[in-house]
Structure formats: C-alpha cells, structure tokens
Short mmCIF file of C-alpha atoms in Angstrom, two decimals:
data_model
loop_
_atom_site.label_atom_id
_atom_site.label_comp_id
_atom_site.label_asym_id
_atom_site.label_seq_id
_atom_site.Cartn_x
_atom_site.Cartn_y
_atom_site.Cartn_z
CA MET R 1417 16.38 -90.01 16.85
CA ASP R 1418 14.38 -88.83 13.81
CA THR R 1419 15.18 -86.16 11.25
CA THR R 1420 13.33 -83.53 13.23
CA ASP R 1421 15.57 -84.16 16.22
CA ASN R 1422 18.70 -83.91 14.07
CA THR R 1423 17.52 -80.61 12.64
CA ALA R 1424 16.84 -79.31 16.11
CA ILE R 1425 20.37 -80.15 17.20
CA ALA R 1426 21.79 -78.46 14.14
CA ARG R 1427 19.78 -75.35 14.98
CA ILE R 1428 20.78 -75.43 18.63
CA SER R 1429 24.46 -76.06 18.07
CA GLY R 1430 24.93 -73.86 15.09
CA GLY R 1431 26.25 -76.79 13.03
CA THR R 1432 24.93 -79.34 10.58
CA ASN R 1433 22.97 -82.49 11.28
CA GLU R 1434 25.91 -84.74 10.42
CA ASP R 1435 26.90 -87.09 13.30
CA SER R 1436 24.56 -85.13 15.51
CA SER R 1437 24.28 -87.87 18.15
CA ASP R 1438 27.93 -87.24 19.14
CA LEU R 1439 27.97 -83.48 18.58
CA VAL R 1440 28.39 -81.37 21.71
CA PRO R 1441 26.64 -78.03 21.13
CA SER R 1442 28.90 -75.02 21.49
CA ARG R 1443 25.83 -73.18 22.72
CA LEU R 1444 22.09 -73.66 22.90
CA ASP R 1445 19.68 -71.42 21.08
CA PRO R 1446 18.44 -68.89 23.70
CA GLU R 1447 14.89 -69.53 22.49
CA VAL R 1448 15.11 -72.99 24.11
CA TRP R 1449 14.64 -71.32 27.52
CA GLU R 1450 11.64 -69.20 26.53
CA GLY R 1451 8.90 -71.85 26.19
CA ASP R 1452 6.21 -71.85 28.86
CA GLU R 1453 6.96 -75.40 30.07
CA MET R 1454 10.70 -74.71 30.21
CA ARG R 1455 10.24 -71.43 32.10
CA ASP R 1456 7.92 -73.11 34.59
CA ALA R 1457 10.49 -75.86 35.21
CA LEU R 1458 13.33 -73.35 35.59
CA SER R 1459 11.38 -71.17 38.02
CA VAL R 1460 11.03 -74.05 40.49
CA ARG R 1461 14.50 -75.46 39.71
CA ASP R 1462 13.00 -78.73 38.43
CA VAL R 1463 16.13 -79.95 36.67
CA SER R 1464 14.46 -83.26 35.76
CA GLU R 1465 11.87 -81.43 33.70
CA VAL R 1466 14.50 -79.09 32.25
CA TYR R 1467 16.44 -82.10 30.98
CA ARG R 1468 13.25 -83.68 29.61
CA GLN R 1469 12.48 -80.47 27.75
CA LEU R 1470 16.00 -80.47 26.30
CA ARG R 1471 15.50 -84.05 25.13
CA LYS R 1472 12.37 -82.87 23.29
CA HIS R 1473 14.58 -80.33 21.56
CA GLY R 1474 16.85 -83.13 20.42
CA VAL R 1475 19.67 -82.73 22.95
CA SER R 1476 20.99 -86.14 23.97
CA GLN R 1477 21.92 -87.31 27.47
CA ARG R 1478 25.55 -87.43 26.34
CA GLN R 1479 25.40 -83.81 25.22
CA ILE R 1480 23.75 -82.67 28.45
CA ALA R 1481 26.42 -84.51 30.43
CA ALA R 1482 29.24 -82.92 28.44
CA MET R 1483 27.86 -79.42 28.83
CA THR R 1484 27.11 -79.67 32.56
CA GLY R 1485 30.17 -81.67 33.60
CA GLN R 1486 28.00 -84.51 34.90
CA SER R 1487 28.31 -88.19 34.11
CA GLN R 1488 25.73 -89.75 31.81
CA SER R 1489 24.52 -91.88 34.70
CA GLU R 1490 23.85 -88.72 36.73
CA VAL R 1491 21.92 -87.21 33.86
CA SER R 1492 19.95 -90.44 33.51
CA GLU R 1493 19.05 -90.44 37.22
CA ILE R 1494 17.93 -86.81 37.02
CA LEU R 1495 15.78 -87.59 33.98
CA LYS R 1496 14.18 -90.35 36.03
CA GLY R 1497 13.21 -87.85 38.71
CA ARG R 1498 16.20 -87.32 41.01
CA GLN R 1499 16.02 -83.74 42.27
CA VAL R 1500 18.99 -81.35 42.29
CA MET R 1501 19.03 -79.15 45.39
CA ALA R 1502 22.67 -78.07 45.90
CA TYR R 1503 23.20 -74.45 44.89
CA ASP R 1504 26.68 -75.03 43.45
CA VAL R 1505 25.38 -77.85 41.23
CA LEU R 1506 22.44 -75.71 40.05
CA ALA R 1507 24.84 -72.87 39.27
CA ARG R 1508 27.14 -75.22 37.32
CA ILE R 1509 24.20 -76.57 35.31
CA ALA R 1510 23.01 -73.05 34.52
CA ALA R 1511 26.50 -71.98 33.45
CA GLY R 1512 27.12 -75.10 31.37
CA LEU R 1513 23.83 -74.95 29.49
CA GLY R 1514 23.75 -71.19 29.20
CA ILE R 1515 20.55 -70.79 31.20
CA PRO R 1516 19.90 -67.17 32.25
CA ARG R 1517 20.61 -67.36 35.99
CA GLY R 1518 17.63 -65.23 36.89
CA TYR R 1519 15.29 -67.82 35.39
CA MET R 1520 16.36 -70.22 38.17
CA GLY R 1521 16.47 -67.63 40.94
CA LEU R 1522 20.28 -67.63 40.72
CA ALA R 1523 20.47 -63.94 39.94
CA TYR R 1524 24.08 -63.31 40.85
CA ASP R 1525 25.60 -61.80 37.76
CA GLU R 1526 28.25 -59.08 37.97
CA ALA R 1527 25.74 -56.24 38.17
CA THR R 1528 23.78 -57.92 40.94
CA GLU R 1529 26.99 -58.68 42.81
CA ILE R 1530 28.00 -55.04 42.81
CA GLN R 1531 24.55 -53.76 43.73
CA VAL R 1532 23.59 -56.32 46.35
CA ALA R 1533 26.77 -57.57 47.91
CA GLY R 1534 29.94 -55.86 46.78
CA THR R 1535 32.87 -57.55 45.10
CA SER R 1536 35.94 -59.27 46.42
CA GLY R 1537 38.04 -56.28 45.42
CA GLU R 1538 35.73 -53.94 47.26
CA GLN R 1539 37.97 -52.39 49.92
CA GLN R 1540 37.62 -48.74 48.97
CA ALA R 1541 40.79 -46.70 49.24
CA GLU R 1542 39.03 -43.33 49.24
CA GLU R 1543 37.67 -43.77 52.75
CA ASP R 1544 39.65 -44.86 55.77
CA GLU R 1545 38.33 -47.89 57.67
CA SER R 1546 38.00 -45.85 60.88
CA VAL R 1547 35.73 -43.40 59.01
CA LYS R 1548 33.57 -46.27 57.77
CA ARG R 1549 33.30 -47.63 61.32
CA ARG R 1550 32.17 -44.25 62.63
CA LYS R 1551 29.57 -43.93 59.87
CA PHE R 1552 28.16 -47.35 60.66
CA LEU R 1553 28.13 -46.54 64.37
CA ALA R 1554 26.18 -43.34 63.69
CA HIS R 1555 23.71 -45.28 61.54
CA ALA R 1556 23.36 -47.97 64.21
CA ALA R 1557 22.75 -45.37 66.89
CA GLN R 1558 20.05 -43.68 64.79
CA VAL R 1559 18.28 -46.99 64.18
CA THR R 1560 18.59 -48.25 67.75
CA MET R 1561 17.46 -45.02 69.33
CA GLY R 1562 14.36 -44.78 67.13
CA ALA R 1563 15.22 -42.81 64.01
CA ALA R 1564 13.10 -43.36 60.92
CA VAL R 1565 14.92 -45.93 58.86
CA PHE R 1566 13.14 -45.82 55.51
CA GLY R 1567 13.23 -42.07 54.96
CA SER R 1568 15.89 -40.08 53.17
CA SER R 1569 19.42 -40.60 54.45
CA ALA R 1570 22.82 -39.17 53.65
CA GLU R 1571 24.19 -42.72 53.66
CA ALA R 1572 22.59 -44.94 51.01
CA TRP R 1573 22.71 -48.37 52.57
CA ALA R 1574 19.85 -50.02 50.74
CA ALA R 1575 20.77 -52.48 48.02
CA SER R 1576 19.35 -51.89 44.55
CA PRO R 1577 16.28 -53.97 43.72
CA ALA R 1578 17.04 -57.46 42.49
CA ARG R 1579 16.06 -58.36 38.95
CA THR R 1580 14.49 -61.81 39.08
CA PRO R 1581 10.71 -61.59 38.44
CA ALA R 1582 8.79 -61.67 41.73
CA PRO R 1583 5.24 -62.74 42.60
CA GLY R 1584 2.67 -59.99 42.67
CA ARG R 1585 1.22 -61.17 45.98
CA ILE R 1586 2.76 -63.17 48.79
CA GLY R 1587 1.45 -65.02 51.82
CA VAL R 1588 2.90 -66.50 54.97
CA THR R 1589 4.07 -69.60 53.05
CA ASP R 1590 6.40 -67.44 50.95
CA VAL R 1591 7.93 -65.92 54.08
CA ARG R 1592 8.32 -69.35 55.67
CA GLN R 1593 10.35 -70.39 52.64
CA VAL R 1594 12.76 -67.48 53.22
CA GLU R 1595 13.02 -68.44 56.90
CA ALA R 1596 13.68 -72.09 56.06
CA ALA R 1597 16.36 -71.15 53.52
CA THR R 1598 18.05 -68.91 56.08
CA ARG R 1599 18.13 -71.70 58.68
CA ALA R 1600 19.60 -74.16 56.19
CA LEU R 1601 22.24 -71.73 54.94
CA ARG R 1602 23.21 -70.69 58.47
CA ALA R 1603 23.79 -74.35 59.35
CA LEU R 1604 26.14 -74.62 56.35
CA ASP R 1605 27.98 -71.49 57.50
CA TYR R 1606 28.52 -72.92 60.99
CA GLN R 1607 29.76 -76.23 59.65
CA TYR R 1608 31.84 -75.27 56.62
CA GLY R 1609 32.43 -71.52 56.76
CA GLY R 1610 30.99 -68.51 55.00
CA GLY R 1611 32.92 -69.17 51.80
CA PHE R 1612 30.93 -72.34 51.28
CA CYS R 1613 27.51 -70.70 51.18
CA ARG R 1614 27.83 -66.91 50.76
CA ASP R 1615 26.92 -66.94 47.06
CA ALA R 1616 23.79 -68.94 47.87
CA VAL R 1617 22.86 -66.49 50.65
CA VAL R 1618 23.23 -63.50 48.33
CA ALA R 1619 21.26 -65.23 45.57
CA GLN R 1620 18.46 -66.05 48.02
CA LEU R 1621 18.52 -62.47 49.25
CA SER R 1622 18.25 -61.02 45.74
CA TRP R 1623 15.05 -63.04 45.34
CA GLY R 1624 13.70 -62.36 48.81
CA GLN R 1625 14.14 -58.60 48.58
CA GLN R 1626 11.70 -58.46 45.67
CA MET R 1627 8.93 -59.72 47.92
CA MET R 1628 8.90 -56.30 49.56
CA GLN R 1629 7.29 -54.96 46.37
CA ALA R 1630 4.52 -57.57 46.40
CA SER R 1631 1.09 -56.97 47.90
CA THR R 1632 0.28 -58.73 51.16
CA THR R 1633 -1.29 -58.25 54.59
CA ASP R 1634 0.30 -56.09 57.28
CA GLY R 1635 1.04 -59.16 59.39
CA VAL R 1636 2.82 -60.98 56.59
CA ARG R 1637 4.77 -57.84 55.65
CA SER R 1638 6.01 -57.41 59.21
CA ARG R 1639 7.13 -61.03 59.28
CA LEU R 1640 8.81 -60.52 55.90
CA PHE R 1641 10.80 -57.57 57.26
CA ILE R 1642 12.10 -59.78 60.06
CA ALA R 1643 12.87 -62.71 57.76
CA LEU R 1644 14.81 -60.50 55.36
CA ALA R 1645 16.60 -58.79 58.23
CA ASP R 1646 17.80 -62.18 59.42
CA LEU R 1647 18.85 -63.12 55.88
CA HIS R 1648 20.74 -59.83 55.48
CA SER R 1649 22.42 -60.52 58.82
CA LEU R 1650 23.52 -63.92 57.54
CA ALA R 1651 24.79 -62.30 54.33
CA GLY R 1652 26.76 -59.87 56.49
CA TRP R 1653 28.21 -62.66 58.61
CA THR R 1654 29.22 -64.83 55.65
CA SER R 1655 30.72 -61.76 53.94
CA PHE R 1656 32.72 -61.07 57.11
CA ASP R 1657 33.83 -64.69 57.25
CA THR R 1658 35.20 -64.43 53.70
CA GLY R 1659 36.97 -61.12 54.32
CA LEU R 1660 34.48 -58.82 52.55
CA ILE R 1661 34.19 -56.20 55.29
CA ASP R 1662 32.48 -53.43 53.28
CA SER R 1663 29.90 -55.88 52.01
CA ALA R 1664 29.34 -57.13 55.56
CA ARG R 1665 28.80 -53.60 56.80
CA GLY R 1666 26.23 -52.87 54.09
CA HIS R 1667 24.27 -56.04 54.79
CA PHE R 1668 24.27 -55.44 58.55
CA ALA R 1669 23.03 -51.87 57.98
CA ASN R 1670 20.17 -53.18 55.85
CA ALA R 1671 19.47 -55.84 58.46
CA LEU R 1672 19.22 -53.19 61.17
CA ASN R 1673 16.74 -51.14 59.15
CA LEU R 1674 14.50 -54.14 58.48
CA ALA R 1675 14.66 -55.51 62.02
CA LYS R 1676 13.73 -52.11 63.41
CA GLN R 1677 10.87 -51.80 60.93
CA GLY R 1678 9.70 -55.24 62.03
CA GLU R 1679 9.94 -54.05 65.67
CA ASN R 1680 12.08 -57.01 66.66
CA HIS R 1681 14.45 -55.87 69.41
CA PRO R 1682 16.23 -59.22 69.94
CA LEU R 1683 17.18 -59.29 66.26
CA VAL R 1684 18.45 -55.70 66.43
CA ALA R 1685 20.61 -56.75 69.38
CA ASN R 1686 21.89 -59.78 67.48
CA ILE R 1687 22.82 -57.72 64.42
CA LEU R 1688 24.72 -55.19 66.52
CA TYR R 1689 26.53 -58.03 68.29
CA ARG R 1690 27.61 -59.48 64.95
CA MET R 1691 28.86 -56.18 63.58
CA GLY R 1692 30.71 -55.63 66.83
CA ARG R 1693 32.44 -58.94 66.26
CA VAL R 1694 33.61 -57.65 62.89
CA TYR R 1695 35.32 -54.77 64.69
CA LEU R 1696 36.90 -57.07 67.25
CA HIS R 1697 38.35 -58.98 64.30
CA GLN R 1698 39.77 -55.68 63.05
CA GLU R 1699 41.30 -55.09 66.49
CA ALA R 1700 39.12 -52.04 67.08
CA PRO R 1701 37.70 -52.92 70.52
CA ASP R 1702 36.61 -49.32 71.28
CA ASP R 1703 34.28 -49.26 68.27
CA ALA R 1704 33.16 -52.82 68.94
CA LEU R 1705 32.27 -51.95 72.52
CA LYS R 1706 30.07 -49.06 71.39
CA LEU R 1707 28.09 -51.40 69.12
CA PHE R 1708 27.76 -53.98 71.90
CA GLN R 1709 26.47 -51.26 74.24
CA LEU R 1710 23.89 -50.16 71.64
CA GLY R 1711 22.94 -53.81 71.26
CA GLN R 1712 22.52 -54.00 75.02
CA ILE R 1713 19.83 -51.30 74.83
CA ALA R 1714 17.88 -53.34 72.28
CA ALA R 1715 18.43 -56.55 74.25
CA GLN R 1716 17.07 -55.04 77.45
CA GLU R 1717 14.07 -53.56 75.61
CA SER R 1718 13.32 -57.06 74.32
CA GLY R 1719 13.30 -58.55 77.80
CA SER R 1720 15.49 -61.41 76.55
CA GLU R 1721 17.99 -62.43 79.20
CA LEU R 1722 19.71 -64.61 76.62
CA ALA R 1723 20.27 -61.64 74.29
CA VAL R 1724 21.60 -59.64 77.25
CA ALA R 1725 24.00 -62.50 78.06
CA VAL R 1726 25.33 -62.54 74.49
CA LEU R 1727 26.05 -58.81 74.60
CA CYS R 1728 27.64 -58.99 78.07
CA ALA R 1729 29.98 -61.76 76.95
CA ASN R 1730 31.13 -59.77 73.95
CA GLU R 1731 31.52 -56.57 75.95
CA ALA R 1732 33.79 -58.61 78.21
CA TRP R 1733 35.85 -59.63 75.18
CA ALA R 1734 36.20 -56.00 74.08
CA TYR R 1735 37.34 -54.93 77.55
CA ALA R 1736 39.82 -57.82 77.62
CA MET R 1737 41.32 -56.64 74.32
CA MET R 1738 41.66 -53.20 75.90
CA GLY R 1739 43.49 -54.76 78.87
CA ASN R 1740 40.75 -53.91 81.38
CA SER R 1741 40.62 -57.19 83.31
CA ASP R 1742 38.33 -55.89 86.08
CA GLN R 1743 35.53 -54.91 83.69
CA ALA R 1744 36.03 -58.05 81.60
CA VAL R 1745 35.72 -60.39 84.57
CA LYS R 1746 32.76 -58.44 85.95
CA LEU R 1747 30.89 -58.77 82.65
CA LEU R 1748 31.66 -62.49 82.48
CA GLY R 1749 29.95 -62.83 85.85
CA ARG R 1750 26.92 -60.99 84.55
CA THR R 1751 26.94 -63.21 81.45
CA ARG R 1752 26.61 -66.29 83.65
CA ASP R 1753 23.86 -64.68 85.73
CA GLU R 1754 21.79 -63.60 82.72
CA PHE R 1755 22.24 -66.99 81.07
CA ALA R 1756 21.08 -68.78 84.22
CA ARG R 1757 17.86 -66.71 84.20
CA ALA R 1758 17.24 -67.03 80.46
CA ASP R 1759 14.23 -68.86 79.04
CA LEU R 1760 16.21 -71.03 76.61
CA ALA R 1761 13.18 -72.90 75.29
CA GLY R 1762 11.29 -69.70 74.49
CA ALA R 1763 14.22 -67.72 73.12
CA GLU R 1764 14.12 -66.14 69.67
CA SER R 1765 15.72 -68.27 66.99
CA TRP R 1766 18.64 -65.89 66.37
CA VAL R 1767 19.91 -66.10 69.95
CA LYS R 1768 19.35 -69.82 70.47
CA PHE R 1769 22.88 -70.44 69.19
CA PHE R 1770 24.15 -69.16 72.57
CA THR R 1771 24.13 -72.32 74.65
CA GLU R 1772 26.03 -73.35 77.77
CA THR R 1773 28.80 -74.49 75.43
CA ASP R 1774 29.08 -70.95 74.06
CA VAL R 1775 29.21 -69.54 77.58
CA HIS R 1776 32.24 -71.75 78.29
CA ALA R 1777 33.77 -70.73 74.96
CA MET R 1778 33.35 -67.02 75.72
CA VAL R 1779 34.78 -67.43 79.22
CA GLY R 1780 37.77 -69.17 77.68
CA THR R 1781 38.09 -66.52 74.96
CA VAL R 1782 38.09 -63.60 77.39
CA HIS R 1783 40.61 -65.22 79.74
CA THR R 1784 42.81 -66.15 76.78
CA GLU R 1785 42.82 -62.50 75.72
CA LEU R 1786 43.71 -61.43 79.25
CA ALA R 1787 46.44 -64.08 79.50
CA GLN R 1788 48.06 -62.65 76.39
CA ALA R 1789 47.54 -58.96 77.15
CA ALA R 1790 47.66 -58.65 80.91
CA ASP R 1791 48.33 -61.65 83.15
CA PRO R 1792 49.46 -65.20 82.18
CA MET R 1793 47.69 -66.49 85.30
CA HIS R 1794 44.40 -66.24 83.39
CA THR R 1795 45.30 -69.49 81.62
CA LYS R 1796 44.08 -71.39 84.69
CA TYR R 1797 40.57 -70.12 83.92
CA ALA R 1798 40.84 -70.29 80.14
CA ILE R 1799 42.03 -73.89 79.79
CA PRO R 1800 39.17 -75.68 81.62
CA ALA R 1801 36.53 -73.44 80.00
CA LEU R 1802 37.87 -74.03 76.49
CA SER R 1803 38.26 -77.75 77.12
CA ARG R 1804 34.58 -78.03 78.13
CA ALA R 1805 33.49 -76.14 75.03
CA ILE R 1806 35.63 -78.28 72.71
CA ASP R 1807 34.29 -81.50 74.21
CA ALA R 1808 30.72 -80.31 73.61
CA TYR R 1809 31.10 -79.11 70.02
CA ASN R 1810 29.97 -81.54 67.32
CA ASP R 1811 30.66 -81.56 63.59
CA ASP R 1812 27.92 -78.99 63.01
CA MET R 1813 30.07 -76.39 64.78
CA ALA R 1814 33.39 -77.20 63.11
CA ARG R 1815 34.53 -73.59 62.76
CA SER R 1816 33.91 -72.78 66.43
CA LYS R 1817 35.76 -75.92 67.45
CA VAL R 1818 38.79 -74.87 65.40
CA PHE R 1819 38.82 -71.43 67.02
CA ASN R 1820 38.63 -72.93 70.50
CA LEU R 1821 41.34 -75.51 69.79
CA GLY R 1822 43.61 -72.70 68.64
CA MET R 1823 43.00 -70.73 71.84
CA LEU R 1824 43.50 -73.82 74.00
CA ALA R 1825 46.84 -74.48 72.30
CA THR R 1826 47.79 -70.83 72.85
CA ASN R 1827 47.13 -71.14 76.59
CA HIS R 1828 49.24 -74.28 76.85
CA MET R 1829 52.07 -72.47 75.07
CA ILE R 1830 51.80 -69.55 77.51
CA ASP R 1831 51.89 -72.05 80.38
CA GLY R 1832 55.07 -73.58 78.99
CA ASP R 1833 53.43 -76.88 78.04
CA ILE R 1834 54.87 -76.78 74.53
CA ASP R 1835 54.26 -80.44 73.74
CA VAL R 1836 50.58 -80.16 74.65
CA GLY R 1837 50.33 -76.86 72.80
CA VAL R 1838 51.79 -78.35 69.62
CA ARG R 1839 49.52 -81.41 69.78
CA THR R 1840 46.44 -79.28 70.37
CA GLY R 1841 47.46 -76.84 67.66
CA GLY R 1842 47.89 -79.78 65.30
CA LYS R 1843 44.31 -80.84 66.03
CA ALA R 1844 43.17 -77.32 65.20
CA LEU R 1845 44.90 -77.43 61.81
CA GLU R 1846 43.48 -80.88 61.06
CA SER R 1847 39.99 -79.70 61.96
CA ALA R 1848 40.42 -76.60 59.77
CA GLU R 1849 40.83 -78.74 56.64
CA GLY R 1850 37.88 -78.03 54.37
CA LEU R 1851 36.71 -74.91 56.21
CA LYS R 1852 36.12 -71.99 53.88
CA SER R 1853 36.66 -69.18 56.37
CA ALA R 1854 39.10 -66.31 56.05
CA ARG R 1855 38.96 -65.89 59.84
CA VAL R 1856 40.74 -69.15 60.62
CA GLU R 1857 44.21 -67.82 59.85
CA GLN R 1858 43.59 -64.60 61.80
CA ARG R 1859 42.27 -66.46 64.84
CA MET R 1860 45.33 -68.75 64.77
CA GLN R 1861 47.83 -65.89 64.74
CA PRO R 1862 48.16 -65.68 68.56
CA LEU R 1863 49.10 -69.38 68.61
CA LYS R 1864 51.68 -68.83 65.89
CA LYS R 1865 53.07 -65.86 67.83
CA GLU R 1866 53.40 -67.86 71.05
CA ALA R 1867 55.02 -70.78 69.21
CA ALA R 1868 57.46 -68.42 67.45
CA ARG R 1869 58.50 -67.00 70.83
CA ARG R 1870 59.65 -70.49 71.74
CA SER R 1871 61.55 -71.16 68.53
CA ASN R 1872 64.47 -72.56 70.53
CA ASN R 1873 62.22 -75.59 71.06
CA PRO R 1874 62.36 -77.79 67.92
CA ASP R 1875 58.70 -78.85 68.25
CA ALA R 1876 57.55 -75.23 68.48
CA ARG R 1877 59.77 -74.29 65.55
CA ASP R 1878 58.44 -77.14 63.43
CA PHE R 1879 54.89 -76.18 64.30
CA VAL R 1880 55.42 -72.60 63.08
CA GLU R 1881 56.67 -74.02 59.77
CA ARG R 1882 53.65 -76.30 59.61
CA MET R 1883 51.31 -73.34 60.15
CA ASN R 1884 53.08 -71.35 57.45
CA ALA R 1885 52.70 -74.22 55.02
CA PHE R 1886 49.06 -74.77 55.94
CA PHE R 1887 48.01 -71.18 55.36
CA ALA R 1888 50.19 -70.72 52.30
#
C-alpha cells in the first residue's frame, strides 16, 4: 500500500496514517459513497464492485471484514466476483459500512417503516379493534362493489411515497422484476414464516411503489397495479404472520385498491380471503365471514372456480367457529365441487397455492373446529383429511405442515388417544423449530388446551410443560 492509500485511510477513519493496515475505521467518509462508479454499483447491489471501490480508497480486506462481520475469505471471494443476494446480508453490509440504505434499495429506515408498514409497537389504543374491523369492512365493500378507489377518502390508507430514487420511465421488464421478487419472497414466507422475509418485502415494496410515478404505457401500468397489489398482499400476510395486525390491514387495503384499479377480480378475491383469515385468527368469525362473502362476489365475477373454492372453504371455517355445523359441512361440499371443476393449469398465480392438499387441509381444519366446538364425532372426518395433507406437504410448506400436525394431535387428544396425540404434537414442535411465525403458538393453543384437560395423564402433563418451555 502506498502513501496515498495510507492518507486515504486516515481521512476515512478520522485517524492518522500510523499502522493503517491494521486500523479498523470507526466510520467511512460519507463522500466515499457519492462517486459515480460507487453509486452505480450500489444501485444494482453489486457488492463485488463496492468492495473493489473501497480498495481503491485504501480500505483493506481485513478492514472490510471487520466492519461487515464477514471473514476475510468471504470478502476475498466477493472481490473475486461472488455475488451477494440475501437481503439480510446486504442489510448487514450496509449497516456495517455505513452505506445509506436507500442507495442499495434497502430503504427501510424508521421514517419509512412508520409510513409504509407500521411499527412493532403499532397497536393503537385510541381505536378499538372491532372499530378497525368495521372500517376495513366498509372500505372492502366500497372497493368490491365498484367505488372509486383513488379519489378522496375519509380513511387514508395509502402509504406515503417511498424515498429511493426511481426510474423516470419503466417497461414490462421492470414489472417482471417486481413479480419475480414477489414469487421468491412468498416462497420464503411459506417455508420459514413471515418474520424471515417481511423486512425484505417492505423494502421491495418501498421501491416498487415509486414506479407508479414513472411514465409508461397503459398496458404496463395496469400490469404494475396488479404486481404491486400482489406485493402489498404479501406485505399484509407477512405482517399478519408476525403479529402486526394494523400494518397488515393497511397493506391489504392498499392491495385492494390496486387490484381493483388493475381490474383483476381473482386477486381482489384472494386479498379479501387473506384479510378474512386475519379475523379468524382474532376469533372474529362474523367479520371474517363478511369479508369471505365479499370475496365470493369478486371470485364469481372472475369466473375462477378455484377462487370460489378458496372462499367456500374459508366460509366453512367461519361457520364452524360459530358452531353452525350444517352450513360448514354444506360449504365443504361446495368447495370440493368447485375444486373438481377448476382449471388448475390456467388458474391465476395467486390462487394456484390451493391444491388438492389444501382441500384436505381445509376439510380437516373445519372438522377439527367442529369437533372442539360442537361434536367430537367430527374427528373421524378430520383425522384422515389432515393425515393426507401432512403426507403431501414438503419442506417448502413447513408452516402449513406444523399447523396441520397440531390439529391432528388435537383430534387424537379429543378421541382419547393421548399417546398418539403427544407423539404427533411432538412432531409439530420439532417441525416448528426455525419458523419465524407468531401464528404458530396461537394455532397450537387448542392442542395445549386438550392436553391440559388430561393432566391426570403424565404424558399429557409433560407435553403441556414441553409446550410452555418451547414457546417461552
């Protein structure tokens, strides 16, 4: 390293040039990030080039490693061209080096968090949850029944514009990138839980929303509305999965507006189904049912039998929670009929998740609810349906498998097969390791309740203690 390099390190670190090869900068001069080559590399998240630019500024591999928490061998591999794709690693590099997050499309500072997504402490005491549910229901009804969604509104759902610089003009390739990111992030949500990828979803959304200000053709803009609606829906779902209900509601409201503007009825139906699931989680089946019924209107307008099947299955779940076994069973029958008629190959991407495996899972879910609330005899329908779903789930659907294992164990407990219930419940806990989902504990509560009822059995008693320890 020559004298120029040493001087550069002294300038960057705020120290002298003495022993500069071992000096770890306390901070880098912000001007380091302002050069044209550096900004170009940051904008496309080319970490290899970023590190090469830092080397030109006299920052050694050892110093980069110390600041980013990487090993020197990792830094060396990146300098040789290894690409960094993982969002959490990119965020750690940005934080360690002091890179402005917006320069890498990681615009998720505190202000953006509040404006786009809401914070973890967001549950607002000034408004009762039932009032919030009614407001969302009114908004959903307006959107579904054809109200203008981009005019003035008493309820300001729209997120504030994101701050990362956006392109002035976009084409179909830009929209495809949003769609591809949404598919990849949704796969992570299914496999690991919303807590694993929510920050990445929100960061992607803060970038994607800016595209609405860019110039483009009418066809591309319509496709952009749909892509962003789907991304907002995913943001809502991952927020729900991490316990951020107000944030979920805001994202689903935005998703509804965009899907309606894009004239995509199946997506409207899917968004309403997902928000209805939030209300089932809150044990508000009346409100959930109203959203499912609104979703049914959109599903039928779309002509998608698969979307209709999804809504029927969830209406059945709501009726089961209300103890109405006749309506629940009737709607399960319609679910099967609509699914049998559905064009699975030609279905829209956001309803393709509903496969035969999911039909079995929903049948098992509804009968489990009825077995707990109305008639224990429903276990004879729940157990085989849940078993078929569990056998069909692979590692990509780890969260769903955990939920179904928990319900299967609950049914065995209700049937008096405590040994089988404990073993199956143990599998559910083992499978839940590594899942970042706030819903797991809530969905396992019925199993804990049934096991606690049988606390005179030592295996059941031990299992309750194991659940307490697991969720502690």
